[in-house]
Structure formats: structure tokens, C-alpha cells
Amino acid sequence: MNHPRDLITEYGLTPNKALGQNFLVDDSATELIVRTAAEPGLALLEIGPGLGALTFPLAETGLPLAAVELDKALAQILRGRLPERVHILNADFLKVRDAELAALPGFSEGVSVAANLPYYVTSPICMRLVLSELPVRRMTLMMQKEAAERFLAGPHDKNYVPLTVLAQWLFDVTPILELSPASYWPQPDVSSAVLRFDRSENELPAAMPRLVKAAFAMRRKTLVNNLCALGLTKSGAAELLGAAGIGPGARAEELSPEDFARLAVLMG
Ligand code: SAM
């Protein structure tokens, strides 16, 4: 694989900082991500392929592969250099409809996501992936270390946020690698980590996403107060908590993902 600096120069471009373009230049990290993501029977979806550090080795697995890249120039370079069977979508991943991806060959059976995520939009992309209607079975995601800590936090931790609860309910999350800025070109100011997400057996109760978001809206407020935003009265909210075995003075940060799921089922 060419160094991204050579490719960027060849095409007369410069890395776009605003799009989080820090290209991976670490062969052992690349190998680990590709080995983790590639699983027979699962189609591969890459977000932000950039200059193809992960895309080329992912394509070599022979599995169905699609990649969504926002930068038009990079998407064009990839189209010109990858086999035709690899689908390069020039789009903002946050705006691509699940149905469009599900229609790609192999994508309705099971999907494995691989990404070195753009740092400025990591949380919305992860939320979109966690709640995706695609059959996402595995995700191998590289992100800033601070972002990774949110997926590993437990109750009472300041990093415990709605994304933590939803991701931990729907996936088993395992840290598999930490990287220093030297693994990228250009080098970012921060360290990074790679997390592996394996789909759990849990179903998502329909009310869980809005329940979790409302519960954390005012972190220092009690759940009873925060749940009023969902149209419940204070006594109705307290009654609901009681039915789920949760005390009336509880705050969102004290509840486990299991507590939230139980509460969401009761909300219907
Ligand atoms: N995968 C490449 C690598 O590892 O070298 C590039 C990773 S770079 C950290 C993030 C990539 O995401 C960039 O190519 C950037 O243009 C792209 N990107 C940024 N925002 C995006 C979005 N909303 N949707 C899709 N791609 C995006």
C-alpha cells in the first residue's frame, strides 16, 4: 500500500482537517482490524475509507464490500483503484438510508462494519450504527481514546452517556488495541483505540432510545423529573420506576443498561 502522502501528492490534494482526515499508516493495526472485521457470511461496510488503508485489504477478503466516503475527490480515487465489485458511495454516512445499503448484494443477511472514524463526528456515526436497521452483527471501530472510554464506562462514571447504554445493551464491547498519534499521517494530537462490538442476544425495546436520551437530558436531575419530558406526570413516572424496581430518587447515571431496558418495556 502506498503511503497516503504519496497518493495525496500524486493527485495534488491536501488532507482535509475539517473532515478528520488522519490516515492510518500502521500495518499491524490494519491487519488486526481487517482480521477482526472479516467474517464469512457477513458483508463489509466501511465508513470513511479515505485513501483506502483498510479498504484495499478488506477488498482482498473477497467478501461483499461497500464504503461510504464524504470527500468527493477521495471517493473518485478509490473508484479508480478498487475492483468494480466494491461499492464506493460518495455521501455523508449520517444521511445514507439503511434501505439503500440493505439493497446492496449480501447486505440483507448480515453486516460487519469497519472504520477509522472521523473524529469530529464519531458519536453521531456510532449512534446511527448502534440503532441501524441493517443487520449489523459486528463492528470494529477505531476512534479517539476519550470516545472509546464512553463505550466501556459503567454506571456512576462521568463517561456513562446514552450511547454507552444503548451500545452496551445491543453489543458486547471489547477493547482490542490502543494506538499513538504516530500510527497516522498527518499525526493527530490525541491517542486512539480500537473497539470490537459483537451483537448481543438482546432485542431493542421500542421506547428505549427516547427513554435513555430523556433520562440523561439533565444529568443532575432525578429520573422522575427527566421523564416528565416524555409526557409523564411526576407520580406516573414514580409509579413506572416502582414497577421496574427502581427507587423514586434514582438518577440516570445509576441505572444499568438492563434497568433501562426493563423500564422501556414497561413504557410499551
Ligand atoms: N479509513 C482511512 C484510513 O484509515 O486511513 C481514512 C480515515 S479518516 C480518520 C476519516 C475519513 O472519513 C476521511 O476520509 C473523511 O473524509 C471521511 N469522512 C468524514 N466525515 C464523513 C462522513 N460524515 N461520512 C462519510 N465519510 C466521512
PDB file of C-alpha atoms and ligand atoms in Angstrom:
ATOM      1  CA  MET A   1       0.000   0.000   0.000  1.00  0.00           C
ATOM      2  CA  ASN A   2       1.354   3.422  -0.963  1.00  0.00           C
ATOM      3  CA  HIS A   3       1.963   5.941   1.814  1.00  0.00           C
ATOM      4  CA  PRO A   4      -1.053   8.310   1.867  1.00  0.00           C
ATOM      5  CA  ARG A   5       1.353  11.260   1.471  1.00  0.00           C
ATOM      6  CA  ASP A   6       2.446   9.897  -1.931  1.00  0.00           C
ATOM      7  CA  LEU A   7      -1.143   9.398  -3.100  1.00  0.00           C
ATOM      8  CA  ILE A   8      -2.271  12.809  -1.853  1.00  0.00           C
ATOM      9  CA  THR A   9       0.669  14.440  -3.658  1.00  0.00           C
ATOM     10  CA  GLU A  10       0.089  12.402  -6.828  1.00  0.00           C
ATOM     11  CA  TYR A  11      -3.468  13.775  -7.002  1.00  0.00           C
ATOM     12  CA  GLY A  12      -2.499  17.327  -5.950  1.00  0.00           C
ATOM     13  CA  LEU A  13      -4.588  17.242  -2.750  1.00  0.00           C
ATOM     14  CA  THR A  14      -4.012  18.032   0.944  1.00  0.00           C
ATOM     15  CA  PRO A  15      -5.556  16.184   3.936  1.00  0.00           C
ATOM     16  CA  ASN A  16      -8.812  17.883   4.923  1.00  0.00           C
ATOM     17  CA  LYS A  17      -8.559  18.543   8.664  1.00  0.00           C
ATOM     18  CA  ALA A  18     -12.224  19.543   8.935  1.00  0.00           C
ATOM     19  CA  LEU A  19     -13.217  16.067   7.685  1.00  0.00           C
ATOM     20  CA  GLY A  20     -10.974  14.350  10.250  1.00  0.00           C
ATOM     21  CA  GLN A  21      -8.541  13.059   7.622  1.00  0.00           C
ATOM     22  CA  ASN A  22      -5.812  11.350   9.633  1.00  0.00           C
ATOM     23  CA  PHE A  23      -4.829   8.386   7.507  1.00  0.00           C
ATOM     24  CA  LEU A  24      -3.761   5.101   9.072  1.00  0.00           C
ATOM     25  CA  VAL A  25      -0.112   4.174   8.440  1.00  0.00           C
ATOM     26  CA  ASP A  26       0.230   1.246  10.850  1.00  0.00           C
ATOM     27  CA  ASP A  27       0.388  -2.151   9.147  1.00  0.00           C
ATOM     28  CA  SER A  28      -0.181  -4.263  12.253  1.00  0.00           C
ATOM     29  CA  ALA A  29      -3.252  -2.197  13.262  1.00  0.00           C
ATOM     30  CA  THR A  30      -4.599  -2.514   9.708  1.00  0.00           C
ATOM     31  CA  GLU A  31      -4.072  -6.253   9.774  1.00  0.00           C
ATOM     32  CA  LEU A  32      -5.830  -6.627  13.151  1.00  0.00           C
ATOM     33  CA  ILE A  33      -8.846  -4.546  12.075  1.00  0.00           C
ATOM     34  CA  VAL A  34      -9.251  -6.438   8.807  1.00  0.00           C
ATOM     35  CA  ARG A  35      -8.855  -9.822  10.525  1.00  0.00           C
ATOM     36  CA  THR A  36     -11.442  -8.849  13.173  1.00  0.00           C
ATOM     37  CA  ALA A  37     -13.951  -7.416  10.696  1.00  0.00           C
ATOM     38  CA  ALA A  38     -13.806 -10.100   8.007  1.00  0.00           C
ATOM     39  CA  GLU A  39     -16.132 -12.985   8.703  1.00  0.00           C
ATOM     40  CA  PRO A  40     -17.517 -15.367   6.086  1.00  0.00           C
ATOM     41  CA  GLY A  41     -21.240 -14.730   5.629  1.00  0.00           C
ATOM     42  CA  LEU A  42     -21.044 -11.042   6.600  1.00  0.00           C
ATOM     43  CA  ALA A  43     -20.893  -8.162   4.112  1.00  0.00           C
ATOM     44  CA  LEU A  44     -18.354  -5.474   4.952  1.00  0.00           C
ATOM     45  CA  LEU A  45     -19.330  -1.824   5.367  1.00  0.00           C
ATOM     46  CA  GLU A  46     -16.563   0.740   5.758  1.00  0.00           C
ATOM     47  CA  ILE A  47     -17.213   4.296   6.873  1.00  0.00           C
ATOM     48  CA  GLY A  48     -14.741   6.955   5.768  1.00  0.00           C
ATOM     49  CA  PRO A  49     -12.393   4.843   3.591  1.00  0.00           C
ATOM     50  CA  GLY A  50     -10.159   7.845   2.865  1.00  0.00           C
ATOM     51  CA  LEU A  51      -7.314   6.670   0.655  1.00  0.00           C
ATOM     52  CA  GLY A  52      -8.103   3.015   1.248  1.00  0.00           C
ATOM     53  CA  ALA A  53      -5.766   1.941   4.088  1.00  0.00           C
ATOM     54  CA  LEU A  54      -8.443  -0.513   5.228  1.00  0.00           C
ATOM     55  CA  THR A  55     -10.456  -0.725   2.004  1.00  0.00           C
ATOM     56  CA  PHE A  56      -7.796  -2.455  -0.120  1.00  0.00           C
ATOM     57  CA  PRO A  57      -7.112  -5.276   2.369  1.00  0.00           C
ATOM     58  CA  LEU A  58     -10.863  -5.561   3.077  1.00  0.00           C
ATOM     59  CA  ALA A  59     -11.454  -5.953  -0.689  1.00  0.00           C
ATOM     60  CA  GLU A  60      -8.850  -8.722  -0.788  1.00  0.00           C
ATOM     61  CA  THR A  61     -11.014 -10.856   1.536  1.00  0.00           C
ATOM     62  CA  GLY A  62     -13.443 -11.285  -1.389  1.00  0.00           C
ATOM     63  CA  LEU A  63     -16.436 -10.537   0.881  1.00  0.00           C
ATOM     64  CA  PRO A  64     -19.125  -8.109  -0.383  1.00  0.00           C
ATOM     65  CA  LEU A  65     -17.829  -4.612   0.404  1.00  0.00           C
ATOM     66  CA  ALA A  66     -19.259  -1.091   0.364  1.00  0.00           C
ATOM     67  CA  ALA A  67     -17.622   2.077   1.647  1.00  0.00           C
ATOM     68  CA  VAL A  68     -19.174   5.489   2.301  1.00  0.00           C
ATOM     69  CA  GLU A  69     -16.829   8.471   1.830  1.00  0.00           C
ATOM     70  CA  LEU A  70     -17.915  12.106   2.117  1.00  0.00           C
ATOM     71  CA  ASP A  71     -14.920  13.583   0.274  1.00  0.00           C
ATOM     72  CA  LYS A  72     -15.713  13.518  -3.448  1.00  0.00           C
ATOM     73  CA  ALA A  73     -12.083  13.558  -4.590  1.00  0.00           C
ATOM     74  CA  LEU A  74     -11.148  10.612  -2.354  1.00  0.00           C
ATOM     75  CA  ALA A  75     -14.230   8.651  -3.424  1.00  0.00           C
ATOM     76  CA  GLN A  76     -13.183   9.148  -7.058  1.00  0.00           C
ATOM     77  CA  ILE A  77      -9.609   7.999  -6.394  1.00  0.00           C
ATOM     78  CA  LEU A  78     -10.903   4.853  -4.694  1.00  0.00           C
ATOM     79  CA  ARG A  79     -13.333   4.079  -7.527  1.00  0.00           C
ATOM     80  CA  GLY A  80     -10.473   4.268  -9.977  1.00  0.00           C
ATOM     81  CA  ARG A  81      -8.206   1.949  -7.990  1.00  0.00           C
ATOM     82  CA  LEU A  82     -10.508  -0.670  -6.465  1.00  0.00           C
ATOM     83  CA  PRO A  83     -12.182  -3.608  -8.243  1.00  0.00           C
ATOM     84  CA  GLU A  84     -15.573  -2.670  -9.686  1.00  0.00           C
ATOM     85  CA  ARG A  85     -17.446  -5.006  -7.350  1.00  0.00           C
ATOM     86  CA  VAL A  86     -16.550  -2.707  -4.409  1.00  0.00           C
ATOM     87  CA  HIS A  87     -19.307  -0.109  -3.973  1.00  0.00           C
ATOM     88  CA  ILE A  88     -17.953   3.347  -3.162  1.00  0.00           C
ATOM     89  CA  LEU A  89     -20.746   5.707  -2.128  1.00  0.00           C
ATOM     90  CA  ASN A  90     -19.825   9.393  -2.158  1.00  0.00           C
ATOM     91  CA  ALA A  91     -22.083  10.544   0.695  1.00  0.00           C
ATOM     92  CA  ASP A  92     -22.345  11.683   4.285  1.00  0.00           C
ATOM     93  CA  PHE A  93     -22.819   8.446   6.213  1.00  0.00           C
ATOM     94  CA  LEU A  94     -25.276  10.245   8.525  1.00  0.00           C
ATOM     95  CA  LYS A  95     -27.557  10.825   5.530  1.00  0.00           C
ATOM     96  CA  VAL A  96     -27.360   7.435   3.812  1.00  0.00           C
ATOM     97  CA  ARG A  97     -30.582   5.499   4.257  1.00  0.00           C
ATOM     98  CA  ASP A  98     -30.372   1.997   5.716  1.00  0.00           C
ATOM     99  CA  ALA A  99     -32.594   0.772   2.861  1.00  0.00           C
ATOM    100  CA  GLU A 100     -30.019   1.900   0.279  1.00  0.00           C
ATOM    101  CA  LEU A 101     -27.290  -0.118   1.999  1.00  0.00           C
ATOM    102  CA  ALA A 102     -29.562  -3.106   2.676  1.00  0.00           C
ATOM    103  CA  ALA A 103     -30.236  -3.346  -1.082  1.00  0.00           C
ATOM    104  CA  LEU A 104     -26.538  -3.970  -1.862  1.00  0.00           C
ATOM    105  CA  PRO A 105     -25.635  -7.594  -2.658  1.00  0.00           C
ATOM    106  CA  GLY A 106     -25.077  -9.569   0.572  1.00  0.00           C
ATOM    107  CA  PHE A 107     -26.100  -6.729   2.902  1.00  0.00           C
ATOM    108  CA  SER A 108     -29.507  -8.018   3.942  1.00  0.00           C
ATOM    109  CA  GLU A 109     -28.064 -11.154   5.574  1.00  0.00           C
ATOM    110  CA  GLY A 110     -25.511  -9.709   7.968  1.00  0.00           C
ATOM    111  CA  VAL A 111     -23.089  -6.805   8.098  1.00  0.00           C
ATOM    112  CA  SER A 112     -19.689  -6.233   9.686  1.00  0.00           C
ATOM    113  CA  VAL A 113     -18.692  -2.574   9.979  1.00  0.00           C
ATOM    114  CA  ALA A 114     -15.060  -1.458   9.900  1.00  0.00           C
ATOM    115  CA  ALA A 115     -13.904   2.135  10.299  1.00  0.00           C
ATOM    116  CA  ASN A 116     -11.200   4.533  11.297  1.00  0.00           C
ATOM    117  CA  LEU A 117     -13.816   7.084  12.273  1.00  0.00           C
ATOM    118  CA  PRO A 118     -13.579  10.814  11.538  1.00  0.00           C
ATOM    119  CA  TYR A 119     -13.039  12.309  14.958  1.00  0.00           C
ATOM    120  CA  TYR A 120     -15.423  15.287  14.648  1.00  0.00           C
ATOM    121  CA  VAL A 121     -18.482  13.116  14.055  1.00  0.00           C
ATOM    122  CA  THR A 122     -17.693   9.887  15.953  1.00  0.00           C
ATOM    123  CA  SER A 123     -20.656   9.984  18.368  1.00  0.00           C
ATOM    124  CA  PRO A 124     -23.429  10.605  15.795  1.00  0.00           C
ATOM    125  CA  ILE A 125     -21.969   7.948  13.475  1.00  0.00           C
ATOM    126  CA  CYS A 126     -21.804   5.439  16.334  1.00  0.00           C
ATOM    127  CA  MET A 127     -25.363   6.260  17.440  1.00  0.00           C
ATOM    128  CA  ARG A 128     -26.520   5.768  13.856  1.00  0.00           C
ATOM    129  CA  LEU A 129     -24.731   2.400  13.667  1.00  0.00           C
ATOM    130  CA  VAL A 130     -25.978   1.163  17.041  1.00  0.00           C
ATOM    131  CA  LEU A 131     -29.596   1.971  16.118  1.00  0.00           C
ATOM    132  CA  SER A 132     -29.261   0.959  12.456  1.00  0.00           C
ATOM    133  CA  GLU A 133     -31.939  -1.197  10.903  1.00  0.00           C
ATOM    134  CA  LEU A 134     -29.232  -3.050   8.989  1.00  0.00           C
ATOM    135  CA  PRO A 135     -28.418  -6.483  10.407  1.00  0.00           C
ATOM    136  CA  VAL A 136     -25.144  -5.253  11.990  1.00  0.00           C
ATOM    137  CA  ARG A 137     -23.529  -8.282  13.648  1.00  0.00           C
ATOM    138  CA  ARG A 138     -20.078  -6.859  14.338  1.00  0.00           C
ATOM    139  CA  MET A 139     -18.301  -3.509  14.347  1.00  0.00           C
ATOM    140  CA  THR A 140     -14.563  -2.898  14.504  1.00  0.00           C
ATOM    141  CA  LEU A 141     -14.210   0.802  15.182  1.00  0.00           C
ATOM    142  CA  MET A 142     -11.135   2.956  15.597  1.00  0.00           C
ATOM    143  CA  MET A 143     -11.703   6.220  17.420  1.00  0.00           C
ATOM    144  CA  GLN A 144     -10.127   8.768  19.738  1.00  0.00           C
ATOM    145  CA  LYS A 145      -9.297   7.182  23.121  1.00  0.00           C
ATOM    146  CA  GLU A 146     -11.679   9.508  25.001  1.00  0.00           C
ATOM    147  CA  ALA A 147     -14.543   8.474  22.701  1.00  0.00           C
ATOM    148  CA  ALA A 148     -13.717   4.791  23.274  1.00  0.00           C
ATOM    149  CA  GLU A 149     -13.933   5.291  27.045  1.00  0.00           C
ATOM    150  CA  ARG A 150     -17.618   6.124  26.687  1.00  0.00           C
ATOM    151  CA  PHE A 151     -18.345   2.631  25.361  1.00  0.00           C
ATOM    152  CA  LEU A 152     -16.540   0.976  28.271  1.00  0.00           C
ATOM    153  CA  ALA A 153     -17.913   3.111  31.124  1.00  0.00           C
ATOM    154  CA  GLY A 154     -20.237   1.755  33.803  1.00  0.00           C
ATOM    155  CA  PRO A 155     -22.906   3.442  35.956  1.00  0.00           C
ATOM    156  CA  HIS A 156     -21.671   6.390  38.078  1.00  0.00           C
ATOM    157  CA  ASP A 157     -18.817   7.098  35.625  1.00  0.00           C
ATOM    158  CA  LYS A 158     -18.788  10.581  34.035  1.00  0.00           C
ATOM    159  CA  ASN A 159     -18.295   8.875  30.652  1.00  0.00           C
ATOM    160  CA  TYR A 160     -21.551   6.915  31.070  1.00  0.00           C
ATOM    161  CA  VAL A 161     -23.895   8.511  28.487  1.00  0.00           C
ATOM    162  CA  PRO A 162     -26.917   7.458  26.350  1.00  0.00           C
ATOM    163  CA  LEU A 163     -24.604   5.979  23.706  1.00  0.00           C
ATOM    164  CA  THR A 164     -22.958   3.797  26.394  1.00  0.00           C
ATOM    165  CA  VAL A 165     -26.306   2.382  27.498  1.00  0.00           C
ATOM    166  CA  LEU A 166     -27.630   1.644  24.008  1.00  0.00           C
ATOM    167  CA  ALA A 167     -24.333   0.237  22.702  1.00  0.00           C
ATOM    168  CA  GLN A 168     -23.795  -1.996  25.749  1.00  0.00           C
ATOM    169  CA  TRP A 169     -27.372  -3.284  25.580  1.00  0.00           C
ATOM    170  CA  LEU A 170     -27.132  -4.255  21.909  1.00  0.00           C
ATOM    171  CA  PHE A 171     -23.442  -5.226  21.696  1.00  0.00           C
ATOM    172  CA  ASP A 172     -20.701  -6.853  23.760  1.00  0.00           C
ATOM    173  CA  VAL A 173     -17.905  -4.285  23.614  1.00  0.00           C
ATOM    174  CA  THR A 174     -14.212  -5.274  23.863  1.00  0.00           C
ATOM    175  CA  PRO A 175     -11.149  -3.023  23.555  1.00  0.00           C
ATOM    176  CA  ILE A 176      -8.645  -4.661  21.211  1.00  0.00           C
ATOM    177  CA  LEU A 177      -5.937  -2.073  20.563  1.00  0.00           C
ATOM    178  CA  GLU A 178      -4.523   1.315  21.606  1.00  0.00           C
ATOM    179  CA  LEU A 179      -2.596   3.489  19.156  1.00  0.00           C
ATOM    180  CA  SER A 180      -0.352   6.514  19.497  1.00  0.00           C
ATOM    181  CA  PRO A 181      -0.503   9.521  17.127  1.00  0.00           C
ATOM    182  CA  ALA A 182       2.479   8.014  15.237  1.00  0.00           C
ATOM    183  CA  SER A 183       0.100   5.452  13.654  1.00  0.00           C
ATOM    184  CA  TYR A 184      -1.443   8.199  11.470  1.00  0.00           C
ATOM    185  CA  TRP A 185      -0.482  10.688   8.806  1.00  0.00           C
ATOM    186  CA  PRO A 186      -0.855  13.550   9.451  1.00  0.00           C
ATOM    187  CA  GLN A 187      -0.435  12.862  13.162  1.00  0.00           C
ATOM    188  CA  PRO A 188      -3.383  13.894  15.366  1.00  0.00           C
ATOM    189  CA  ASP A 189      -2.870  15.398  18.850  1.00  0.00           C
ATOM    190  CA  VAL A 190      -4.603  12.507  20.583  1.00  0.00           C
ATOM    191  CA  SER A 191      -4.265   8.754  21.146  1.00  0.00           C
ATOM    192  CA  SER A 192      -6.741   6.314  19.662  1.00  0.00           C
ATOM    193  CA  ALA A 193      -8.251   2.939  20.414  1.00  0.00           C
ATOM    194  CA  VAL A 194      -9.966   0.155  18.510  1.00  0.00           C
ATOM    195  CA  LEU A 195     -13.100  -1.445  19.932  1.00  0.00           C
ATOM    196  CA  ARG A 196     -14.791  -4.613  18.808  1.00  0.00           C
ATOM    197  CA  PHE A 197     -18.595  -4.752  19.084  1.00  0.00           C
ATOM    198  CA  ASP A 198     -20.324  -8.142  18.855  1.00  0.00           C
ATOM    199  CA  ARG A 199     -24.104  -8.186  18.590  1.00  0.00           C
ATOM    200  CA  SER A 200     -25.733  -9.423  21.778  1.00  0.00           C
ATOM    201  CA  GLU A 201     -28.886 -11.531  22.024  1.00  0.00           C
ATOM    202  CA  ASN A 202     -30.848  -8.533  23.348  1.00  0.00           C
ATOM    203  CA  GLU A 203     -33.768  -7.003  21.474  1.00  0.00           C
ATOM    204  CA  LEU A 204     -34.191  -3.231  21.491  1.00  0.00           C
ATOM    205  CA  PRO A 205     -37.453  -2.241  23.236  1.00  0.00           C
ATOM    206  CA  ALA A 206     -39.109   0.407  21.027  1.00  0.00           C
ATOM    207  CA  ALA A 207     -39.161   3.068  23.757  1.00  0.00           C
ATOM    208  CA  MET A 208     -35.552   2.565  24.857  1.00  0.00           C
ATOM    209  CA  PRO A 209     -33.764   5.162  22.666  1.00  0.00           C
ATOM    210  CA  ARG A 210     -36.086   8.053  23.647  1.00  0.00           C
ATOM    211  CA  LEU A 211     -36.212   6.899  27.264  1.00  0.00           C
ATOM    212  CA  VAL A 212     -32.423   6.859  27.570  1.00  0.00           C
ATOM    213  CA  LYS A 213     -31.994  10.226  25.845  1.00  0.00           C
ATOM    214  CA  ALA A 214     -34.648  11.872  28.054  1.00  0.00           C
ATOM    215  CA  ALA A 215     -33.240  10.257  31.216  1.00  0.00           C
ATOM    216  CA  PHE A 216     -29.812  11.841  30.676  1.00  0.00           C
ATOM    217  CA  ALA A 217     -31.078  15.207  29.374  1.00  0.00           C
ATOM    218  CA  MET A 218     -30.340  16.921  32.718  1.00  0.00           C
ATOM    219  CA  ARG A 219     -27.719  14.729  34.310  1.00  0.00           C
ATOM    220  CA  ARG A 220     -28.086  16.077  37.852  1.00  0.00           C
ATOM    221  CA  LYS A 221     -31.881  15.817  37.854  1.00  0.00           C
ATOM    222  CA  THR A 222     -33.675  12.706  39.085  1.00  0.00           C
ATOM    223  CA  LEU A 223     -35.195  10.317  36.589  1.00  0.00           C
ATOM    224  CA  VAL A 224     -38.679  11.279  37.754  1.00  0.00           C
ATOM    225  CA  ASN A 225     -38.008  14.889  36.719  1.00  0.00           C
ATOM    226  CA  ASN A 226     -36.364  13.992  33.416  1.00  0.00           C
ATOM    227  CA  LEU A 227     -39.141  11.563  32.457  1.00  0.00           C
ATOM    228  CA  CYS A 228     -41.707  14.377  32.631  1.00  0.00           C
ATOM    229  CA  ALA A 229     -40.283  15.494  29.254  1.00  0.00           C
ATOM    230  CA  LEU A 230     -41.796  12.319  27.786  1.00  0.00           C
ATOM    231  CA  GLY A 231     -45.276  13.456  28.794  1.00  0.00           C
ATOM    232  CA  LEU A 232     -45.446  11.570  32.116  1.00  0.00           C
ATOM    233  CA  THR A 233     -46.662  13.197  35.312  1.00  0.00           C
ATOM    234  CA  LYS A 234     -44.304  13.030  38.316  1.00  0.00           C
ATOM    235  CA  SER A 235     -46.499  10.459  40.054  1.00  0.00           C
ATOM    236  CA  GLY A 236     -46.844   8.467  36.795  1.00  0.00           C
ATOM    237  CA  ALA A 237     -43.049   8.443  36.388  1.00  0.00           C
ATOM    238  CA  ALA A 238     -42.544   7.377  40.031  1.00  0.00           C
ATOM    239  CA  GLU A 239     -45.080   4.586  39.580  1.00  0.00           C
ATOM    240  CA  LEU A 240     -43.304   3.362  36.437  1.00  0.00           C
ATOM    241  CA  LEU A 241     -39.951   3.335  38.239  1.00  0.00           C
ATOM    242  CA  GLY A 242     -41.514   1.432  41.148  1.00  0.00           C
ATOM    243  CA  ALA A 243     -42.881  -1.207  38.753  1.00  0.00           C
ATOM    244  CA  ALA A 244     -39.340  -1.665  37.376  1.00  0.00           C
ATOM    245  CA  GLY A 245     -37.912  -1.975  40.907  1.00  0.00           C
ATOM    246  CA  ILE A 246     -36.130   1.409  40.718  1.00  0.00           C
ATOM    247  CA  GLY A 247     -36.290   3.904  43.616  1.00  0.00           C
ATOM    248  CA  PRO A 248     -38.081   7.277  43.131  1.00  0.00           C
ATOM    249  CA  GLY A 249     -34.884   9.287  43.796  1.00  0.00           C
ATOM    250  CA  ALA A 250     -32.754   7.456  41.184  1.00  0.00           C
ATOM    251  CA  ARG A 251     -30.687   9.347  38.573  1.00  0.00           C
ATOM    252  CA  ALA A 252     -29.973   8.084  35.051  1.00  0.00           C
ATOM    253  CA  GLU A 253     -26.268   7.586  35.757  1.00  0.00           C
ATOM    254  CA  GLU A 254     -27.120   4.971  38.448  1.00  0.00           C
ATOM    255  CA  LEU A 255     -29.084   2.659  36.123  1.00  0.00           C
ATOM    256  CA  SER A 256     -27.588  -0.272  34.236  1.00  0.00           C
ATOM    257  CA  PRO A 257     -28.492  -0.938  30.575  1.00  0.00           C
ATOM    258  CA  GLU A 258     -30.669  -3.810  31.895  1.00  0.00           C
ATOM    259  CA  ASP A 259     -32.577  -1.360  34.157  1.00  0.00           C
ATOM    260  CA  PHE A 260     -33.226   0.931  31.173  1.00  0.00           C
ATOM    261  CA  ALA A 261     -34.413  -1.991  29.040  1.00  0.00           C
ATOM    262  CA  ARG A 262     -36.828  -3.150  31.771  1.00  0.00           C
ATOM    263  CA  LEU A 263     -38.190   0.357  32.138  1.00  0.00           C
ATOM    264  CA  ALA A 264     -38.560   0.750  28.361  1.00  0.00           C
ATOM    265  CA  VAL A 265     -40.558  -2.492  28.106  1.00  0.00           C
ATOM    266  CA  LEU A 266     -42.961  -1.172  30.774  1.00  0.00           C
ATOM    267  CA  MET A 267     -43.366   2.052  28.781  1.00  0.00           C
ATOM    268  CA  GLY A 268     -44.513  -0.027  25.795  1.00  0.00           C
TER     269      GLY A 268
HETATM  270  N1  SAM B   1     -10.052   4.945   6.511  1.00  0.00           N
HETATM  271  C1  SAM B   1      -8.984   5.867   6.184  1.00  0.00           C
HETATM  272  C2  SAM B   1      -7.722   5.491   6.929  1.00  0.00           C
HETATM  273  O1  SAM B   1      -7.858   4.731   7.907  1.00  0.00           O
HETATM  274  O2  SAM B   1      -6.653   5.935   6.557  1.00  0.00           O
HETATM  275  C3  SAM B   1      -9.372   7.319   6.494  1.00  0.00           C
HETATM  276  C4  SAM B   1      -9.808   7.571   7.923  1.00  0.00           C
HETATM  277  S1  SAM B   1     -10.015   9.291   8.314  1.00  0.00           S
HETATM  278  C5  SAM B   1      -9.787   9.224  10.069  1.00  0.00           C
HETATM  279  C6  SAM B   1     -11.790   9.534   8.227  1.00  0.00           C
HETATM  280  C7  SAM B   1     -12.392   9.523   6.839  1.00  0.00           C
HETATM  281  O3  SAM B   1     -13.800   9.758   6.964  1.00  0.00           O
HETATM  282  C8  SAM B   1     -11.883  10.597   5.907  1.00  0.00           C
HETATM  283  O4  SAM B   1     -11.564  10.027   4.669  1.00  0.00           O
HETATM  284  C9  SAM B   1     -13.054  11.588   5.757  1.00  0.00           C
HETATM  285  O5  SAM B   1     -13.082  12.251   4.527  1.00  0.00           O
HETATM  286  C10 SAM B   1     -14.233  10.648   5.948  1.00  0.00           C
HETATM  287  N2  SAM B   1     -15.472  11.303   6.459  1.00  0.00           N
HETATM  288  C11 SAM B   1     -15.559  12.382   7.249  1.00  0.00           C
HETATM  289  N3  SAM B   1     -16.844  12.639   7.557  1.00  0.00           N
HETATM  290  C12 SAM B   1     -17.595  11.679   6.948  1.00  0.00           C
HETATM  291  C13 SAM B   1     -18.999  11.410   6.880  1.00  0.00           C
HETATM  292  N4  SAM B   1     -19.875  12.176   7.532  1.00  0.00           N
HETATM  293  N5  SAM B   1     -19.417  10.359   6.135  1.00  0.00           N
HETATM  294  C14 SAM B   1     -18.508   9.574   5.472  1.00  0.00           C
HETATM  295  N6  SAM B   1     -17.169   9.782   5.498  1.00  0.00           N
HETATM  296  C15 SAM B   1     -16.716  10.822   6.230  1.00  0.00           C
END
